[in-house]
C-alpha cells in the first residue's frame, strides 16, 4: 500500500485576503508552516488563477504585506493578471 503524503499545515497571516483596486480583485496569501517561527511566503492569485510568487521569504507577515502593497502601487494590481507563461510568475 502506498504511503499518502501529507500536505504541511499552514498558518495564514491576518493580512491574507482579497484586495481590490480599480475593479481588479486578487487574493493575497501570506503564510508559513504552522507551529513555527519560520519566514513568511507571499503569493498573489488572480481571479483566473494566475499565481505570482515571491522567491524571497519575509521575516514578518507585515514585511510581506508591505512588499505586496509596494508592488501594487508601483506596477498596478493588473500586473498580477498577466499570464505570459505556463509557469507561476516570480518576483
Tab-separated table of C-alpha atoms in Angstrom:
chain	number	residue	atom	x	y	z
A	1	UNK	CA	0.000	0.000	0.000
A	2	UNK	CA	1.409	3.390	-0.986
A	3	UNK	CA	2.032	5.975	1.677
A	4	UNK	CA	-0.033	9.104	1.462
A	5	UNK	CA	1.947	12.300	1.543
A	6	UNK	CA	0.523	14.821	3.934
A	7	UNK	CA	0.463	18.440	2.966
A	8	UNK	CA	2.122	20.553	5.645
A	9	UNK	CA	-0.304	22.598	7.701
A	10	UNK	CA	-0.008	26.303	7.119
A	11	UNK	CA	-0.551	29.374	9.262
A	12	UNK	CA	-2.123	32.184	7.247
A	13	UNK	CA	-1.498	35.802	8.164
A	14	UNK	CA	-4.294	38.152	9.147
A	15	UNK	CA	-3.100	40.247	6.180
A	16	UNK	CA	-4.188	37.473	3.781
A	17	UNK	CA	-7.406	38.009	1.874
A	18	UNK	CA	-8.965	39.695	-1.115
A	19	UNK	CA	-7.540	43.006	-2.322
A	20	UNK	CA	-9.445	45.164	-4.796
A	21	UNK	CA	-8.218	48.196	-6.688
A	22	UNK	CA	-9.710	49.794	-9.773
A	23	UNK	CA	-12.159	46.954	-10.305
A	24	UNK	CA	-9.414	44.308	-10.182
A	25	UNK	CA	-9.563	41.800	-7.314
A	26	UNK	CA	-6.734	39.461	-6.318
A	27	UNK	CA	-6.224	37.085	-3.413
A	28	UNK	CA	-3.186	37.871	-1.276
A	29	UNK	CA	-1.890	34.788	0.548
A	30	UNK	CA	0.784	35.248	3.216
A	31	UNK	CA	1.657	32.024	5.011
A	32	UNK	CA	4.274	29.912	6.791
A	33	UNK	CA	4.423	26.384	8.194
A	34	UNK	CA	2.062	26.132	11.181
A	35	UNK	CA	3.592	25.979	14.633
A	36	UNK	CA	6.885	27.549	13.574
A	37	UNK	CA	8.552	30.923	13.738
A	38	UNK	CA	9.671	30.479	10.136
A	39	UNK	CA	9.737	33.116	7.455
A	40	UNK	CA	6.588	34.090	5.583
A	41	UNK	CA	5.806	33.318	1.934
A	42	UNK	CA	3.887	35.774	-0.260
A	43	UNK	CA	1.681	34.718	-3.167
A	44	UNK	CA	-0.925	36.628	-5.145
A	45	UNK	CA	-3.617	34.707	-7.020
A	46	UNK	CA	-5.712	36.369	-9.735
A	47	UNK	CA	-9.359	35.570	-10.464
A	48	UNK	CA	-8.130	33.492	-13.426
A	49	UNK	CA	-5.812	31.565	-11.057
A	50	UNK	CA	-2.568	33.132	-12.261
A	51	UNK	CA	-0.210	32.692	-9.281
A	52	UNK	CA	2.546	35.212	-8.599
A	53	UNK	CA	5.081	34.017	-6.001
A	54	UNK	CA	7.947	35.894	-4.414
A	55	UNK	CA	11.228	33.962	-4.344
A	56	UNK	CA	12.375	35.745	-1.203
A	57	UNK	CA	10.803	34.956	2.146
A	58	UNK	CA	9.858	37.617	4.694
A	59	UNK	CA	10.810	37.841	8.368
A	60	UNK	CA	7.332	39.101	9.299
A	61	UNK	CA	3.904	38.952	7.730
A	62	UNK	CA	3.855	42.761	7.837
A	63	UNK	CA	7.012	42.834	5.687
A	64	UNK	CA	5.275	40.586	3.140
A	65	UNK	CA	2.131	42.739	3.165
A	66	UNK	CA	4.161	45.924	2.680
A	67	UNK	CA	6.001	44.317	-0.264
A	68	UNK	CA	2.663	43.437	-1.852
A	69	UNK	CA	1.378	46.999	-1.366
A	70	UNK	CA	4.595	48.484	-2.797
A	71	UNK	CA	4.391	46.210	-5.849
A	72	UNK	CA	0.699	47.002	-6.378
A	73	UNK	CA	1.441	50.733	-6.076
A	74	UNK	CA	4.447	50.580	-8.420
A	75	UNK	CA	3.138	48.148	-11.071
A	76	UNK	CA	-0.635	48.235	-10.521
A	77	UNK	CA	-2.859	45.379	-9.378
A	78	UNK	CA	-3.481	44.477	-13.016
A	79	UNK	CA	0.183	43.397	-13.235
A	80	UNK	CA	-0.850	40.248	-11.343
A	81	UNK	CA	-3.212	39.306	-14.190
A	82	UNK	CA	-0.518	38.821	-16.833
A	83	UNK	CA	-0.178	35.213	-17.933
A	84	UNK	CA	2.816	35.174	-20.261
A	85	UNK	CA	3.920	31.623	-19.376
A	86	UNK	CA	2.543	28.371	-18.048
A	87	UNK	CA	4.886	28.702	-15.073
A	88	UNK	CA	3.999	30.729	-11.968
A	89	UNK	CA	5.304	34.283	-12.027
A	90	UNK	CA	8.169	35.044	-9.672
A	91	UNK	CA	9.150	38.328	-8.064
